[in-house]
mmCIF file of C-alpha atoms in Angstrom:
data_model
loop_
_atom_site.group_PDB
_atom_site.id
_atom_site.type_symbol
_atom_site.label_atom_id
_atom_site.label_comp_id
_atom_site.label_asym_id
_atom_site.label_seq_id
_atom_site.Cartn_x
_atom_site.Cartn_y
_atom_site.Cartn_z
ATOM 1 C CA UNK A 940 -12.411 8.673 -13.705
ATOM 2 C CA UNK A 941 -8.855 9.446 -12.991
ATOM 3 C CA UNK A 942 -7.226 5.919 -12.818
ATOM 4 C CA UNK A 943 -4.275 3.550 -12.481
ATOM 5 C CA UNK A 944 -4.282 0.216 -14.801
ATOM 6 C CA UNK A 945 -2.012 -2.512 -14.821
ATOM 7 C CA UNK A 946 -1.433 -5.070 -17.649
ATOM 8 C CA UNK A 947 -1.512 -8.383 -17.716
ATOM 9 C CA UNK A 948 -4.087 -8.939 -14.588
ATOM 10 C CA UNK A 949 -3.041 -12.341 -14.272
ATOM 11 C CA UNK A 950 -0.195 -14.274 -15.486
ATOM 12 C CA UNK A 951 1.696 -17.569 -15.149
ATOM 13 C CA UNK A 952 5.236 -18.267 -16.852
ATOM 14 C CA UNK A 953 7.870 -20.418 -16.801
ATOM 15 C CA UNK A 954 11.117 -20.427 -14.528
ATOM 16 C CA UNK A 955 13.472 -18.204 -16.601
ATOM 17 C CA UNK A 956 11.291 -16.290 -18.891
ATOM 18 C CA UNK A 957 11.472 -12.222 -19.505
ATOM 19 C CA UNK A 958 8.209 -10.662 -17.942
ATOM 20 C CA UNK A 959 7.292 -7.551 -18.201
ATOM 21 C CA UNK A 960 4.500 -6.237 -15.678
ATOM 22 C CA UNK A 961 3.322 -2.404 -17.223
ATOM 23 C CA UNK A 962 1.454 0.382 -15.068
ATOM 24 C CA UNK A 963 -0.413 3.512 -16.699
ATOM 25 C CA UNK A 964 -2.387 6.184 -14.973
ATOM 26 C CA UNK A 965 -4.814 8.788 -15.686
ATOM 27 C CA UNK A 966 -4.212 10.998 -12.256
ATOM 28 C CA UNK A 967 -1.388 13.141 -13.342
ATOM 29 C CA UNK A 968 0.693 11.879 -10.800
ATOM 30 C CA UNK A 969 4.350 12.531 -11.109
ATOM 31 C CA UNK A 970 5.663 9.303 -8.642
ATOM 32 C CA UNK A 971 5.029 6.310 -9.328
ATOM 33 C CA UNK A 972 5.786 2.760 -7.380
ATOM 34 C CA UNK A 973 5.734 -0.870 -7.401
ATOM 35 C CA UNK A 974 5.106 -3.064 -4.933
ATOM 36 C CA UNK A 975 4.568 -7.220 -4.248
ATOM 37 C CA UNK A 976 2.975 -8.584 -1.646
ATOM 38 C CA UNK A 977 3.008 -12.063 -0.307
ATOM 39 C CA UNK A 978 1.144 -14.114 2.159
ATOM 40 C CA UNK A 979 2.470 -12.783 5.818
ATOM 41 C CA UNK A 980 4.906 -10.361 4.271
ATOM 42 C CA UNK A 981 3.185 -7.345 3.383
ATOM 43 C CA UNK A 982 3.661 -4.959 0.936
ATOM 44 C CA UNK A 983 7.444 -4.519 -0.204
ATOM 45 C CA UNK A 984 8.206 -1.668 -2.350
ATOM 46 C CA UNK A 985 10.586 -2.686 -5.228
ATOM 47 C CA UNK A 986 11.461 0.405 -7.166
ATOM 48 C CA UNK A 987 9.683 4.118 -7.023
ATOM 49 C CA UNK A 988 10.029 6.955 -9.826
ATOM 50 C CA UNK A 989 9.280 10.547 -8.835
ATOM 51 C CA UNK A 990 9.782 11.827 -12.023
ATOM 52 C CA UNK A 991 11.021 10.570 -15.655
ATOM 53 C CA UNK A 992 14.229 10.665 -14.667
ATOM 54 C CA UNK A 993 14.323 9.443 -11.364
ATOM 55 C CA UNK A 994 13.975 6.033 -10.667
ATOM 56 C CA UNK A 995 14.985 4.429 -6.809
ATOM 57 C CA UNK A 996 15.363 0.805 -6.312
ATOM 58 C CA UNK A 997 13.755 -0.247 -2.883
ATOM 59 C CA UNK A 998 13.608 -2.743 -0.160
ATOM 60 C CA UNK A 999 13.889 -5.954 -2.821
ATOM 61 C CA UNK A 1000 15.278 -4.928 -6.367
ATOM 62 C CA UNK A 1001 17.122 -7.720 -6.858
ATOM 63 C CA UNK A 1002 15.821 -9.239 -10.051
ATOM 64 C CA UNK A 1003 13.878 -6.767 -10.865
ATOM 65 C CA UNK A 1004 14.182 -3.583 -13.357
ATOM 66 C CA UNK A 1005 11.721 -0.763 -14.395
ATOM 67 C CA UNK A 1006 11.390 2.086 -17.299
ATOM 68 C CA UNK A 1007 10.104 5.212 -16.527
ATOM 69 C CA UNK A 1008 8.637 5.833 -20.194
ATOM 70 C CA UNK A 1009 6.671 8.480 -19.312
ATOM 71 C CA UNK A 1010 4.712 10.905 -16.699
ATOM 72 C CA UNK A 1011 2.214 7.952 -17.565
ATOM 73 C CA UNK A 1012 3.979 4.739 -17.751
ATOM 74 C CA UNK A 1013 6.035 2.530 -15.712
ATOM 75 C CA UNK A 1014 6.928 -0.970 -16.675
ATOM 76 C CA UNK A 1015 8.745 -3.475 -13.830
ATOM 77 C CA UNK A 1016 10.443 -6.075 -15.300
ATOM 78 C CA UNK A 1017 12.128 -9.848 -14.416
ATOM 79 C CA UNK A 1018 14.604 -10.223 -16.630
ATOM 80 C CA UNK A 1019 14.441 -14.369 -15.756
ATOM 81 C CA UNK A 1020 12.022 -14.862 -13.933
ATOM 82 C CA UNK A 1021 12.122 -17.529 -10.719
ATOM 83 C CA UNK A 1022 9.721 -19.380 -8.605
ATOM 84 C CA UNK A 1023 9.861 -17.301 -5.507
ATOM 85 C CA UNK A 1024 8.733 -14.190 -7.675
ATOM 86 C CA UNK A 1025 5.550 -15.511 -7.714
ATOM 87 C CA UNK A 1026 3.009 -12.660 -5.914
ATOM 88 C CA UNK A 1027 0.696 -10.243 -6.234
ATOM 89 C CA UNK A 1028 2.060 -7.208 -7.784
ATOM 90 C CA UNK A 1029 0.899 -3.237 -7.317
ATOM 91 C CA UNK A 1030 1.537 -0.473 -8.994
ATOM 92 C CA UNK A 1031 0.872 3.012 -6.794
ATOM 93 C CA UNK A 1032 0.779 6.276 -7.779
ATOM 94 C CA UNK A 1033 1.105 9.444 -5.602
ATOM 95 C CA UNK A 1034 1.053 13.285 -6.337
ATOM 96 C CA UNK A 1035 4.192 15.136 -5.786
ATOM 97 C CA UNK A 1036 5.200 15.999 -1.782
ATOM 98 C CA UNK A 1037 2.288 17.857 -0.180
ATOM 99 C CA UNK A 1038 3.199 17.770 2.774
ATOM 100 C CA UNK A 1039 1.485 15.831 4.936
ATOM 101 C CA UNK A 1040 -0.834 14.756 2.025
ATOM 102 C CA UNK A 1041 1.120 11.423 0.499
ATOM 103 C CA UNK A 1042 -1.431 9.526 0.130
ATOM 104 C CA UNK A 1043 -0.951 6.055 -2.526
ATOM 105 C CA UNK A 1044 -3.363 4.832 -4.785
ATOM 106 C CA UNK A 1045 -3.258 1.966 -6.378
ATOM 107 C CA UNK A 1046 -3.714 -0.217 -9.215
ATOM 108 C CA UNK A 1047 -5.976 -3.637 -8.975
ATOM 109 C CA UNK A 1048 -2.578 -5.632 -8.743
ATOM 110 C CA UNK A 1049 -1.483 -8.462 -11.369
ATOM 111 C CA UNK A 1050 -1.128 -12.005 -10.192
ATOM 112 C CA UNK A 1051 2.299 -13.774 -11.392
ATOM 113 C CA UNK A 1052 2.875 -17.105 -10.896
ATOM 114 C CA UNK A 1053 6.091 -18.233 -11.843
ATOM 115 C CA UNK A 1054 6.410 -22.214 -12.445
ATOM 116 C CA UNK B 701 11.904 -3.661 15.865
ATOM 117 C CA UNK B 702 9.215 -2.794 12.710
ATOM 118 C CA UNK B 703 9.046 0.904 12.161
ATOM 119 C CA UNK B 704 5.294 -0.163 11.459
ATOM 120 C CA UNK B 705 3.453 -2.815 13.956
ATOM 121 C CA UNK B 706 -0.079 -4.534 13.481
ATOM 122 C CA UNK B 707 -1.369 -6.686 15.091
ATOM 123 C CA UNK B 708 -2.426 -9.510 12.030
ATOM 124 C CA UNK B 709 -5.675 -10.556 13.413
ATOM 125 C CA UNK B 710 -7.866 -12.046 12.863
ATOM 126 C CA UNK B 711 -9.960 -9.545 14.767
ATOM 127 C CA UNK B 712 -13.288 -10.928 15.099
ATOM 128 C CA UNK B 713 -16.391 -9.030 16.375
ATOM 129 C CA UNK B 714 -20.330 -9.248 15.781
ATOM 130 C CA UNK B 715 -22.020 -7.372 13.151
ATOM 131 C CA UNK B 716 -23.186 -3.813 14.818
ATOM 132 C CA UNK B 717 -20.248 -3.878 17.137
ATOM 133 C CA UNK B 718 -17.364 -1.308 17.050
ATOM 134 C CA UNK B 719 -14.041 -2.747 15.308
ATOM 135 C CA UNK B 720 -11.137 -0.992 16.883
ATOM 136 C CA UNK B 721 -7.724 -1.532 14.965
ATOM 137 C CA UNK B 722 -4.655 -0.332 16.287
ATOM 138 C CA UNK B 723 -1.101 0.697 14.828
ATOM 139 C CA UNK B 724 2.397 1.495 16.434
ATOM 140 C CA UNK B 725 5.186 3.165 14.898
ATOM 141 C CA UNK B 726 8.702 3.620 15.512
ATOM 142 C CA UNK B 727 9.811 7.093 13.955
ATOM 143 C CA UNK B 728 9.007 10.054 16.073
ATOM 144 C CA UNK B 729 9.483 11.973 12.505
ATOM 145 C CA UNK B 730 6.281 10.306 11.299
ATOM 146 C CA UNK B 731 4.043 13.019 9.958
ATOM 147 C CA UNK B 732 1.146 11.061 8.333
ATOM 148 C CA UNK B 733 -0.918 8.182 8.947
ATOM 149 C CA UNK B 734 -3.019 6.504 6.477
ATOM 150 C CA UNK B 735 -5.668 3.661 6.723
ATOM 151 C CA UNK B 736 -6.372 0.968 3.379
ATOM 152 C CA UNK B 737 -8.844 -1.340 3.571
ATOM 153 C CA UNK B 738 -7.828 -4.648 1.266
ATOM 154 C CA UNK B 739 -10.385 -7.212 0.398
ATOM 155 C CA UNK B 740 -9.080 -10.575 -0.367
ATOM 156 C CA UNK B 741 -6.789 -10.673 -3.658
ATOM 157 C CA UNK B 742 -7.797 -7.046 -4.745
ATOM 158 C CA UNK B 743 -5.842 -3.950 -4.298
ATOM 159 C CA UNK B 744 -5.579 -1.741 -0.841
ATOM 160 C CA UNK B 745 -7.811 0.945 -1.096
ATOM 161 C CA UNK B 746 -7.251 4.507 0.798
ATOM 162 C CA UNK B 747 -10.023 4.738 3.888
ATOM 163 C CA UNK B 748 -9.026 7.640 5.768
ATOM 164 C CA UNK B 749 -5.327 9.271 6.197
ATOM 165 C CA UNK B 750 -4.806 11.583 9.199
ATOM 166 C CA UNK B 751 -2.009 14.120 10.403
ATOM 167 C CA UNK B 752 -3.133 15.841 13.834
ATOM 168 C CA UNK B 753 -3.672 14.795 17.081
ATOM 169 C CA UNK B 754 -6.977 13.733 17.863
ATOM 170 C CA UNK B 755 -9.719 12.144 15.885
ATOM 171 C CA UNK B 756 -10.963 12.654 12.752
ATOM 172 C CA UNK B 757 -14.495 11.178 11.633
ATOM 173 C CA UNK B 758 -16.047 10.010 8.197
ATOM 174 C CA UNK B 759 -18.998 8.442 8.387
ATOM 175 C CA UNK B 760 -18.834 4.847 9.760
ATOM 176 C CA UNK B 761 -14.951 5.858 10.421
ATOM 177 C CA UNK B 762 -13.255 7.236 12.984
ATOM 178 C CA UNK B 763 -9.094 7.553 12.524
ATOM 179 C CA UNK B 764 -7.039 8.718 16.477
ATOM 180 C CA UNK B 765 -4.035 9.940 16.058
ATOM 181 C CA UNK B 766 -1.655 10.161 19.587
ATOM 182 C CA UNK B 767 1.635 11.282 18.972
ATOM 183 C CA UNK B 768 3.153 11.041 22.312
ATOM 184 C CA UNK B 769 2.418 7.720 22.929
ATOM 185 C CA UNK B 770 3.353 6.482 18.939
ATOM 186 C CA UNK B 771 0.209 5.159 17.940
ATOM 187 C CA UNK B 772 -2.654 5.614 15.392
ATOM 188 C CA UNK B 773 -6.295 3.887 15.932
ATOM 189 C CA UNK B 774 -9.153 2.788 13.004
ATOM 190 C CA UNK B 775 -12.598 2.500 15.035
ATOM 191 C CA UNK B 776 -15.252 0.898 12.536
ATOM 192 C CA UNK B 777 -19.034 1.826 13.793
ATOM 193 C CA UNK B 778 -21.735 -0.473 13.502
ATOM 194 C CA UNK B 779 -19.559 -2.940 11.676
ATOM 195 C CA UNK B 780 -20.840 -4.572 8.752
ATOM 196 C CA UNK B 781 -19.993 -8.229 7.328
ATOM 197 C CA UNK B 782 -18.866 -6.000 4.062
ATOM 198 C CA UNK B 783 -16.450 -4.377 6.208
ATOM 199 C CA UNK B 784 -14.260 -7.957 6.790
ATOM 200 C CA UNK B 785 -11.010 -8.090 5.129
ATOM 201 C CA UNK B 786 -7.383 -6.354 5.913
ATOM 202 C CA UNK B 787 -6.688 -3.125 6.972
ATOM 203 C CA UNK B 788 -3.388 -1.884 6.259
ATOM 204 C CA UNK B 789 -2.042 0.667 8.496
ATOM 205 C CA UNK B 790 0.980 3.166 6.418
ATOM 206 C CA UNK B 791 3.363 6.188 7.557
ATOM 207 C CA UNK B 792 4.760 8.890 6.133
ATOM 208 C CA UNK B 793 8.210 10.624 7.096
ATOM 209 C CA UNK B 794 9.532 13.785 5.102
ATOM 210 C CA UNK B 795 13.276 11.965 6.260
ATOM 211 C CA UNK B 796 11.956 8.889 4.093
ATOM 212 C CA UNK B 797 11.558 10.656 0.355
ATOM 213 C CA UNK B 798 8.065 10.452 -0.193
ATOM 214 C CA UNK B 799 7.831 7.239 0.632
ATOM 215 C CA UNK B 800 5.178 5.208 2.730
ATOM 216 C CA UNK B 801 6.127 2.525 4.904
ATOM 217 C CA UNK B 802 3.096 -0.334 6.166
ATOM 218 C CA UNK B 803 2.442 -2.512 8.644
ATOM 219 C CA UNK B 804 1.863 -5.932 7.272
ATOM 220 C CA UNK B 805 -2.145 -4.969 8.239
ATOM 221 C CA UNK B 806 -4.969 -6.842 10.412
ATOM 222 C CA UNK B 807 -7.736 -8.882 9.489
ATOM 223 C CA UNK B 808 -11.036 -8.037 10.456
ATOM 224 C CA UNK B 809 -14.176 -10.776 10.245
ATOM 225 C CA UNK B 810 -17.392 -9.645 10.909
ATOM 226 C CA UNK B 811 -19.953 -11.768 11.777
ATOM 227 C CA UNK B 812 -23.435 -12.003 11.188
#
């Protein structure tokens, strides 16, 4: 089945550390996303990619970078990681605009805990 | 003002009853709606997404859509147990590039 995966599934670090959180898909999608979600807070989109060459910060990029490394691949990144990163992590993928069909599927999340 | 509003539950009704979950938005723009369902720790998972006025029916499922008044229902029939966890409620806008935008979902417990 078409998928979306996300490596590692669960991990816990130290304050300060490089982490690198990677996304690959199977659906053909061209955008990709990631999101984090916290207790009370939601989903928050950090950066989206609608192609190779297009990559968006959103709502709470600070801290955070991505590669685009292909149609397939999309790796978030905390280049020092700190305590109040610590969430639940998503990666989404959605087909190209449709229009009104935009609908987000997503990966089973990775847990980060940042001590 | 959210451009997305849920109320975050819990909801709590008997199992066989009919869950109703609402969702407000902001953005007259909005063009789609879409429903997740999100069990505990695990990823949201699409239910139902719908675009037109009216209601639109899958199985158990029933999504309303009223644009006039700003507002898109979830009605769960016969609700299960295996139905409890979070429903997240997301919008589309062509003005916001493709991207969704959710409410920060409601929590639904069914009991036995």
């Amino acid at each position: 089945d078409a998928d979306v995966t996300q490596t590692p599934r669960n991990r816990i670090t130290k304050t300060g550390k490089r982490i690198m959180l990677e996304c690959s898909q199977t659906k053909g999608h061209d955008r990709m996303y990631w999101y984090r979600q916290d207790p009370g807070l939601g989903l928050r989109l950090i950066y989206y990619s609608f192609d190779v060459k297009d990559i968006n910060k959103g709502e709470i990029s600070d801290g955070y970078s991505v590669s685009r490394q292909a149609q397939a691949k999309f790796s978030l990144s905390l280049e020092s990681a700190i305590p109040n990163q610590t969430a639940l992590y998503f990666c989404a993928t959605s087909a190209a605009e449709r229009g009104p069909y935009n609908e987000q599927f997503f990966g089973p999340g990775t847990r980060l805990t940042v001590l | 003002q959210k451009e997305v509003e849920q109320n975050s539950g819990p909801l709590s009704v008997p199992e066989g009853a009919i869950a109703s979950l609402n969702c407000t938005y902001s953005d007259r723009g909005s063009q789609s709606f879409f429903w997740y369902r999100q069990y505990s720790g695990k990823s949201p998972e699409l239910i139902m997404f719908i675009y037109s006025n009216g209601d639109k029916e899958d199985g158990r499922f029933t999504a309303q859509l009223n644009k006039a008044s700003q507002y898109v229902s979830l009605l769960i029939r016969d609700s299960q147990p295996s139905d409890s966890a979070t429903y997240l409620c997301a919008v589309y806008r062509p003005s916001n590039t493709g991207k969704l935008i959710f409410g920060q979902g409601t929590t639904l417990q069914v009991k036995p």
